[in-house]
């Protein structure tokens, strides 16, 4: 056993992690995805990326050989609209778990929220919803959680640890300390006590695959140059990238990944996953995390908070829109808390558990009955369920892509505003509280430089479209 352990430590291991994700696309009022002409010849981008990436990767069996996370909105869509592919992905993870006694899938906060920008109870909600969704789909709890955009602060890590999560993945530039052990794992001490494990992806190596992927004829040369050279020090090499790199961003990606997965013996590495590697190699060193950083923008969290130089033009709309959403969230929470307390309920654990209804594990009345609320009359039941549904849409307002691009007057911010409108409509219907006046006031501050339209104009357009 000792010999085996020694060999394990000196041998070079390679892990490829794919972050598979699509933002929510369905209209929050109709549940339907509008036709997306730029995805032609497919009806929308989900269908197109499935054909180019998810389906061929699943068919090739690659989900059983890599580490991956499957975003909640994408998993839900695949389940309904590309079920064979969905089943193959789930079966691959379950198979890995049965073989190794440990999974190769990571959970993801359901709405891909930039967690350091969220208040603590929303961090908890997003993580709990993500863990519950993972367990629902894959049949076991996850050991790791993928942080949206790898955005990190210590409070987020504390929430992960408190939920029993053992590790997450960060990028080299987000970590301070001695990184001579490559991808780690490393221990991070938490301010409130305790610790969590992090794996550190090799940014240059990840980018060498994501942005300058070799063609199939040159993968062996690429492996010699990029992997064998780094392998000399042993330990773990970690590539973490968008899953769509394989087949969607690069047409040859599915075959290239297949070759990397099958050429391990020829190039002197062993394939592994964070879960498997951690079991045999507990953290030896400790590092610090550089808070409020992310993997896709070098300007801390500015891209999603106030705007940064990564996008062109005037991005002041980002701060203004975020303020409008934050004020609205506060108002929506006020109504929900008032109604929950009136019924003698603790509002936040109830909201955290509501994911069971979202996942259709049970219907609303059954959910309330399981929480000891079967005595509620019809009217109170409907009111509480409507406010919980409003909380779901209030969470979805914060999907990260809302703030990712340059302009306010495009699909992603409109989607956040549409979810706000849905939360407002549900709340007004449930309790008569009309919170729209203050929201429209705040939205007027956010202006598109390109079209001159304000977020309030977009809100009115949403209402017109939804005929509210
Ligand atoms: Zn930036």
Coordinates of C-alpha atoms and ligand atoms in Angstrom, one line a residue:
X1 CA 0.0 0.0 0.0
X2 CA 2.8 2.4 0.9
X3 CA 4.5 1.7 -2.5
X4 CA 1.2 2.3 -4.2
X5 CA 0.8 5.6 -2.3
X6 CA 4.4 6.7 -3.2
X7 CA 3.8 5.9 -6.8
X8 CA 0.5 7.8 -6.7
X9 CA 2.3 10.9 -5.4
X10 CA 5.1 10.9 -8.0
X11 CA 3.0 9.9 -11.0
X12 CA 1.6 12.7 -13.2
X13 CA -2.2 13.0 -13.1
X14 CA -4.4 14.9 -15.5
X15 CA -7.9 16.1 -14.8
X16 CA -10.1 17.9 -17.3
X17 CA -13.0 19.7 -15.9
X18 CA -15.8 20.9 -18.2
X19 CA -18.2 23.6 -17.0
X20 CA -21.4 22.9 -19.0
X21 CA -23.9 25.7 -18.8
X22 CA -26.5 27.7 -20.8
X23 CA -28.3 30.6 -19.3
X24 CA -32.1 30.3 -18.9
X25 CA -33.9 31.2 -22.2
X26 CA -37.5 30.4 -21.6
X27 CA -39.9 33.3 -21.3
X28 CA -40.8 33.5 -17.6
X29 CA -44.5 34.1 -18.4
X30 CA -45.0 31.4 -21.1
X31 CA -42.2 28.9 -20.2
X32 CA -41.4 28.8 -24.0
X33 CA -38.0 29.6 -25.6
X34 CA -38.4 32.3 -28.2
X35 CA -37.0 31.5 -31.7
X36 CA -33.3 32.6 -31.8
X37 CA -32.6 33.4 -35.5
X38 CA -28.8 33.6 -35.0
X39 CA -28.8 29.9 -33.9
X40 CA -30.0 28.8 -37.4
X41 CA -30.4 26.2 -38.7
X42 CA -31.6 25.3 -35.2
X43 CA -34.5 26.9 -33.4
X44 CA -32.4 28.2 -30.5
X45 CA -28.9 28.1 -29.0
X46 CA -29.7 25.2 -26.7
X47 CA -30.6 23.0 -29.6
X48 CA -27.5 24.1 -31.6
X49 CA -25.0 23.6 -28.8
X50 CA -26.6 20.2 -28.0
X51 CA -26.1 19.0 -31.6
X52 CA -22.5 20.3 -31.7
X53 CA -21.3 19.5 -28.2
X54 CA -23.5 17.9 -25.5
X55 CA -24.9 15.1 -27.7
X56 CA -21.7 13.9 -29.3
X57 CA -19.8 14.2 -26.0
X58 CA -22.4 12.1 -24.3
X59 CA -22.5 9.6 -27.2
X60 CA -18.7 9.2 -27.1
X61 CA -18.9 8.4 -23.3
X62 CA -16.7 11.4 -22.4
X63 CA -18.8 12.5 -19.4
X64 CA -17.6 9.3 -17.7
X65 CA -14.0 10.2 -18.0
X66 CA -13.8 13.9 -17.1
X67 CA -14.9 16.0 -14.2
X68 CA -17.9 18.2 -14.9
X69 CA -20.7 20.3 -13.7
X70 CA -24.0 20.6 -15.5
X71 CA -25.8 23.9 -14.8
X72 CA -29.4 23.7 -13.5
X73 CA -31.0 25.6 -16.3
X74 CA -29.2 23.4 -18.9
X75 CA -29.9 20.2 -17.1
X76 CA -33.6 21.0 -16.9
X77 CA -33.7 21.8 -20.6
X78 CA -31.8 18.7 -21.6
X79 CA -34.1 16.6 -19.5
X80 CA -37.1 17.9 -21.3
X81 CA -35.8 18.5 -24.8
X82 CA -32.8 16.2 -25.4
X83 CA -33.7 13.4 -23.1
X84 CA -31.4 10.7 -24.6
X85 CA -28.4 13.0 -24.1
X86 CA -29.5 13.9 -20.6
X87 CA -29.9 10.2 -19.7
X88 CA -26.4 9.5 -21.0
X89 CA -24.8 12.2 -19.0
X90 CA -26.6 11.1 -15.8
X91 CA -25.8 7.5 -16.4
X92 CA -22.1 8.4 -17.0
X93 CA -21.9 10.1 -13.6
X94 CA -23.8 7.4 -11.8
X95 CA -21.6 4.8 -13.4
X96 CA -18.5 6.6 -12.2
X97 CA -19.9 6.8 -8.7
X98 CA -20.7 3.1 -8.7
X99 CA -17.3 2.1 -9.9
X100 CA -15.3 4.4 -7.7
X101 CA -17.6 5.0 -4.7
X102 CA -17.2 8.7 -5.5
X103 CA -18.7 10.9 -8.2
X104 CA -17.2 12.9 -11.0
X105 CA -19.8 15.6 -11.1
X106 CA -19.9 18.9 -9.2
X107 CA -23.0 20.8 -8.2
X108 CA -23.5 24.4 -9.3
X109 CA -25.5 27.2 -7.7
X110 CA -28.8 26.9 -9.6
X111 CA -29.0 30.4 -11.1
X112 CA -25.3 31.0 -11.8
X113 CA -25.4 33.9 -9.5
X114 CA -22.1 35.8 -8.8
X115 CA -22.2 34.7 -5.2
X116 CA -19.8 37.3 -3.6
X117 CA -22.3 40.0 -4.8
X118 CA -25.2 38.2 -3.0
X119 CA -26.2 38.5 0.6
X120 CA -25.4 35.5 2.8
X121 CA -28.9 34.1 2.9
X122 CA -29.1 34.2 -0.9
X123 CA -25.7 32.4 -1.1
X124 CA -27.1 29.7 1.2
X125 CA -30.2 29.4 -1.0
X126 CA -28.3 29.1 -4.2
X127 CA -25.9 26.5 -2.8
X128 CA -28.7 24.5 -1.2
X129 CA -30.8 24.6 -4.4
X130 CA -27.7 23.5 -6.4
X131 CA -26.9 20.7 -4.1
X132 CA -30.5 19.5 -4.0
X133 CA -30.7 19.7 -7.8
X134 CA -27.5 17.6 -8.1
X135 CA -28.7 15.0 -5.7
X136 CA -32.1 14.8 -7.5
X137 CA -30.5 14.2 -10.9
X138 CA -27.5 12.1 -10.0
X139 CA -28.8 10.2 -6.9
X140 CA -26.0 11.1 -4.5
X141 CA -24.7 14.2 -2.8
X142 CA -21.8 16.2 -4.5
X143 CA -18.4 16.5 -2.9
X144 CA -17.6 19.7 -4.8
X145 CA -19.4 22.8 -6.0
X146 CA -18.5 24.8 -9.1
X147 CA -18.7 28.6 -8.4
X148 CA -20.3 30.6 -11.2
X149 CA -17.4 32.5 -13.0
X150 CA -15.3 31.1 -10.2
X151 CA -16.3 34.2 -8.3
X152 CA -15.2 33.8 -4.7
X153 CA -15.1 35.4 -1.3
X154 CA -14.6 33.9 2.1
X155 CA -18.3 34.1 3.0
X156 CA -19.1 32.0 -0.1
X157 CA -16.5 29.4 1.0
X158 CA -17.9 29.4 4.5
X159 CA -21.4 28.7 3.1
X160 CA -20.0 25.8 1.0
X161 CA -18.2 24.3 4.0
X162 CA -21.3 24.7 6.2
X163 CA -23.3 22.7 3.6
X164 CA -20.8 19.8 3.8
X165 CA -19.1 20.6 0.5
X166 CA -15.4 19.5 0.6
X167 CA -13.9 21.4 -2.4
X168 CA -14.2 23.9 -5.2
X169 CA -12.0 24.9 -8.1
X170 CA -10.3 28.2 -8.5
X171 CA -7.8 29.7 -11.0
X172 CA -4.2 30.3 -10.2
X173 CA -4.5 34.1 -10.3
X174 CA -7.2 33.9 -7.5
X175 CA -4.9 32.4 -5.0
X176 CA -2.0 33.7 -2.9
X177 CA 0.7 31.4 -1.6
X178 CA 3.1 28.7 -2.5
X179 CA 1.6 26.9 -5.5
X180 CA 4.6 24.6 -6.2
X181 CA 2.2 21.6 -5.8
X182 CA 0.5 22.5 -9.0
X183 CA -3.2 22.0 -8.9
X184 CA -3.0 21.0 -5.2
X185 CA -5.3 20.3 -3.5
X186 CA -4.7 23.1 -1.0
X187 CA -6.3 23.9 2.3
X188 CA -7.9 27.3 2.9
X189 CA -8.6 28.3 6.5
X190 CA -12.0 30.0 6.9
X191 CA -12.3 33.2 9.1
X192 CA -15.1 31.6 11.2
X193 CA -13.1 28.5 11.8
X194 CA -12.8 25.3 9.9
X195 CA -11.4 24.9 6.4
X196 CA -12.2 23.9 2.8
X197 CA -10.2 22.4 0.0
X198 CA -9.5 24.1 -3.3
X199 CA -8.0 22.8 -6.5
X200 CA -6.2 25.3 -8.6
X201 CA -6.6 25.1 -12.4
X202 CA -3.6 25.8 -14.6
X203 CA -4.7 28.9 -16.4
X204 CA -2.1 28.8 -19.2
X205 CA -2.7 25.1 -19.9
X206 CA -6.5 25.6 -19.8
X207 CA -6.2 28.5 -22.2
X208 CA -3.9 26.5 -24.4
X209 CA -6.7 24.0 -25.0
X210 CA -9.6 26.5 -24.9
X211 CA -8.3 29.1 -27.2
X212 CA -5.6 27.5 -29.4
X213 CA -6.9 24.0 -29.6
X214 CA -4.9 21.8 -31.9
X215 CA -6.5 20.0 -34.8
X216 CA -6.8 16.3 -34.5
X217 CA -3.6 15.5 -36.5
X218 CA -1.5 17.5 -34.0
X219 CA -2.9 16.5 -30.6
X220 CA 0.1 14.3 -29.9
X221 CA 2.5 17.2 -30.5
X222 CA 0.3 19.3 -28.3
X223 CA 0.4 16.7 -25.5
X224 CA 4.2 16.5 -25.8
X225 CA 4.5 20.3 -25.6
X226 CA 1.9 21.1 -23.1
X227 CA 1.4 18.1 -20.9
X228 CA 4.6 16.1 -20.9
X229 CA 6.7 19.2 -20.1
X230 CA 4.5 20.0 -17.1
X231 CA 4.2 16.3 -16.1
X232 CA 7.9 16.2 -15.1
X233 CA 7.2 17.5 -11.6
X234 CA 4.5 14.9 -11.0
X235 CA 1.3 15.7 -9.0
X236 CA -1.9 16.9 -10.6
X237 CA -2.5 19.0 -13.7
X238 CA -5.9 20.6 -13.8
X239 CA -7.5 21.9 -17.0
X240 CA -10.8 23.7 -16.3
X241 CA -12.8 25.3 -19.1
X242 CA -16.2 25.8 -20.5
X243 CA -17.6 22.4 -21.6
X244 CA -18.8 24.0 -24.9
X245 CA -15.1 24.3 -25.9
X246 CA -15.5 20.7 -27.1
X247 CA -17.5 20.7 -30.3
X248 CA -19.2 24.1 -30.1
X249 CA -16.3 26.6 -29.8
X250 CA -14.0 24.2 -31.7
X251 CA -15.6 21.8 -34.1
X252 CA -12.8 19.3 -33.6
X253 CA -13.1 19.5 -29.8
X254 CA -15.0 16.2 -29.3
X255 CA -12.4 14.2 -31.1
X256 CA -9.5 16.1 -29.6
X257 CA -10.9 15.4 -26.1
X258 CA -11.4 11.8 -27.0
X259 CA -7.7 11.5 -28.1
X260 CA -6.5 13.2 -24.9
X261 CA -8.6 10.8 -22.8
X262 CA -7.3 7.7 -24.6
X263 CA -3.6 8.7 -25.0
X264 CA -2.7 8.8 -21.3
X265 CA -0.4 5.8 -21.5
X266 CA 1.5 7.1 -24.5
X267 CA 2.2 10.5 -22.9
X268 CA 2.8 9.4 -19.3
X269 CA -0.2 10.7 -17.4
X270 CA -3.1 9.1 -15.6
X271 CA -6.6 10.5 -15.8
X272 CA -8.3 11.5 -12.6
X273 CA -11.0 13.7 -11.1
X274 CA -10.8 16.0 -8.1
X275 CA -12.9 13.7 -6.0
X276 CA -10.7 10.7 -6.7
X277 CA -7.4 12.6 -6.4
X278 CA -8.4 14.1 -3.1
X279 CA -9.2 10.8 -1.6
X280 CA -5.6 9.7 -2.0
X281 CA -3.9 13.0 -1.7
X282 CA -5.2 15.2 1.1
X283 CA -4.0 18.8 1.1
X284 CA -0.4 19.3 2.3
X285 CA -0.2 23.1 2.0
X286 CA -2.3 26.0 2.8
X287 CA -3.0 29.0 0.6
X288 CA -5.1 32.2 0.8
X289 CA -7.9 33.2 -1.5
X290 CA -7.9 36.6 -3.2
X291 CA -11.4 37.7 -2.6
X292 CA -13.8 39.2 -5.1
X293 CA -12.1 37.7 -8.1
X294 CA -13.3 35.6 -11.0
X295 CA -11.9 33.5 -13.8
X296 CA -13.3 35.4 -16.8
X297 CA -12.4 39.1 -15.9
X298 CA -9.2 40.5 -14.4
X299 CA -11.0 43.5 -12.9
X300 CA -12.2 41.8 -9.7
X301 CA -16.0 41.6 -9.9
X302 CA -16.4 44.9 -11.8
X303 CA -17.8 43.2 -14.9
X304 CA -20.9 42.2 -13.0
X305 CA -21.1 45.0 -10.4
X306 CA -20.3 48.3 -12.1
X307 CA -18.8 47.5 -15.5
X308 CA -15.2 47.2 -16.6
X309 CA -12.9 47.6 -19.6
X310 CA -13.6 44.1 -20.9
X311 CA -16.7 45.4 -22.6
X312 CA -16.9 48.5 -24.9
X313 CA -18.9 51.6 -24.3
X314 CA -20.7 53.1 -21.3
X315 CA -21.4 50.3 -18.8
X316 CA -22.8 52.4 -16.0
X317 CA -26.1 50.7 -16.6
X318 CA -24.8 47.7 -14.8
X319 CA -24.5 49.4 -11.4
X320 CA -27.9 51.1 -12.0
X321 CA -29.6 47.9 -12.9
X322 CA -28.1 46.0 -10.0
X323 CA -29.3 48.7 -7.6
X324 CA -32.8 48.4 -9.1
X325 CA -32.8 44.6 -8.7
X326 CA -31.4 44.9 -5.1
X327 CA -34.0 47.3 -4.0
X328 CA -36.7 45.2 -5.6
X329 CA -35.3 42.0 -3.9
X330 CA -35.5 43.8 -0.6
X331 CA -39.1 44.8 -1.2
X332 CA -40.1 41.3 -2.4
X333 CA -38.4 39.8 0.7
X334 CA -40.3 42.2 2.9
X335 CA -43.7 41.0 1.7
X336 CA -42.6 37.3 1.8
X337 CA -41.2 37.6 5.3
X338 CA -44.3 39.4 6.6
X339 CA -46.6 36.7 5.2
X340 CA -44.4 33.9 6.4
X341 CA -44.2 35.3 9.9
X342 CA -47.9 35.9 10.0
X343 CA -48.2 32.1 9.6
X344 CA -45.6 31.5 12.2
X345 CA -43.0 30.3 9.7
X346 CA -39.2 30.7 9.4
X347 CA -39.1 32.1 5.8
X348 CA -35.6 31.2 4.7
X349 CA -35.4 27.4 5.4
X350 CA -38.9 27.1 3.7
X351 CA -37.5 29.0 0.7
X352 CA -34.4 26.8 0.6
X353 CA -36.6 23.7 0.6
X354 CA -38.9 25.0 -2.1
X355 CA -36.5 23.7 -4.7
X356 CA -38.4 20.4 -4.3
X357 CA -41.3 22.0 -6.0
X358 CA -39.2 23.6 -8.7
X359 CA -37.7 20.1 -9.4
X360 CA -41.3 18.7 -9.5
X361 CA -40.4 16.2 -6.8
X362 CA -43.8 17.2 -5.3
X363 CA -46.6 19.6 -5.9
X364 CA -47.1 22.8 -3.8
X365 CA -49.8 21.6 -1.4
X366 CA -47.8 18.4 -0.7
X367 CA -44.7 20.5 0.0
X368 CA -46.6 22.7 2.5
X369 CA -48.1 19.6 4.1
X370 CA -44.6 18.1 4.6
X371 CA -43.8 21.4 6.4
X372 CA -46.7 20.9 8.8
X373 CA -48.9 23.4 7.0
X374 CA -51.8 21.2 5.9
X375 CA -54.1 23.2 8.2
X376 CA -53.8 26.2 5.9
X377 CA -57.0 27.1 4.0
X378 CA -57.0 27.3 0.2
X379 CA -56.5 31.0 0.1
X380 CA -53.5 31.0 2.4
X381 CA -52.0 28.0 0.6
X382 CA -52.2 29.7 -2.8
X383 CA -50.9 33.0 -1.3
X384 CA -47.8 31.3 0.2
X385 CA -47.1 29.2 -2.9
X386 CA -47.3 32.3 -5.1
X387 CA -44.8 34.2 -2.8
X388 CA -42.4 31.2 -2.9
X389 CA -42.7 31.2 -6.7
X390 CA -42.0 34.9 -6.7
X391 CA -38.8 34.1 -4.6
X392 CA -37.8 31.7 -7.4
X393 CA -38.0 34.4 -10.0
X394 CA -36.4 36.9 -7.7
X395 CA -33.4 34.6 -7.4
X396 CA -33.3 34.2 -11.2
X397 CA -33.0 37.9 -11.7
X398 CA -29.4 37.6 -10.7
X399 CA -28.3 35.1 -13.4
X400 CA -24.7 36.3 -14.1
X401 CA -25.1 36.8 -17.9
X402 CA -27.4 39.8 -17.2
X403 CA -24.3 41.8 -16.5
X404 CA -21.8 40.1 -18.7
X405 CA -22.2 41.9 -22.0
X406 CA -21.7 45.5 -23.1
X407 CA -25.2 46.7 -23.6
X408 CA -28.4 47.0 -21.5
X409 CA -30.7 46.8 -24.5
X410 CA -30.2 43.1 -25.3
X411 CA -31.7 39.7 -24.4
X412 CA -29.9 39.0 -21.2
X413 CA -30.8 42.1 -19.1
X414 CA -34.3 41.9 -20.6
X415 CA -34.5 38.4 -19.2
X416 CA -33.7 39.6 -15.7
X417 CA -36.2 42.4 -16.0
X418 CA -38.8 39.8 -17.2
X419 CA -38.2 37.7 -14.2
X420 CA -38.6 40.8 -12.0
X421 CA -41.9 41.5 -13.7
X422 CA -43.0 37.9 -13.0
X423 CA -42.0 38.2 -9.3
X424 CA -43.9 41.5 -9.1
X425 CA -47.0 40.1 -10.7
X426 CA -47.1 37.0 -8.5
X427 CA -46.7 39.2 -5.4
X428 CA -49.4 41.6 -6.4
X429 CA -51.7 38.7 -7.2
X430 CA -51.0 37.1 -3.8
X431 CA -51.2 40.0 -1.4
X432 CA -52.2 43.1 -3.4
X433 CA -48.8 44.7 -2.7
X434 CA -47.8 46.7 -5.8
X435 CA -44.0 47.1 -5.7
X436 CA -43.7 48.3 -9.3
X437 CA -43.6 52.1 -8.7
X438 CA -40.2 52.0 -6.9
X439 CA -38.9 49.5 -9.3
X440 CA -39.8 51.6 -12.4
X441 CA -38.2 54.6 -10.7
X442 CA -34.9 52.8 -10.2
X443 CA -35.0 51.3 -13.7
X444 CA -35.1 54.8 -15.3
X445 CA -31.5 55.3 -14.0
X446 CA -30.1 52.5 -16.2
X447 CA -29.7 53.7 -19.8
X448 CA -28.5 51.9 -23.0
X449 CA -25.8 54.0 -24.7
X450 CA -26.5 52.2 -27.9
X451 CA -30.3 52.7 -28.2
X452 CA -31.0 55.4 -25.6
X453 CA -33.7 53.2 -24.0
X454 CA -33.9 52.9 -20.2
X455 CA -34.4 49.7 -18.3
X456 CA -37.9 51.1 -17.5
X457 CA -38.7 51.1 -21.2
X458 CA -37.6 47.5 -21.4
X459 CA -39.8 46.7 -18.4
X460 CA -42.8 48.3 -20.1
X461 CA -42.1 46.3 -23.2
X462 CA -42.0 43.1 -21.1
X463 CA -45.4 44.0 -19.5
X464 CA -46.8 44.8 -22.9
X465 CA -45.6 41.5 -24.3
X466 CA -47.0 39.6 -21.2
X467 CA -50.2 41.6 -21.4
X468 CA -50.1 42.4 -17.7
Ligands
LIG1 ZN1 -13.1 43.0 -16.9

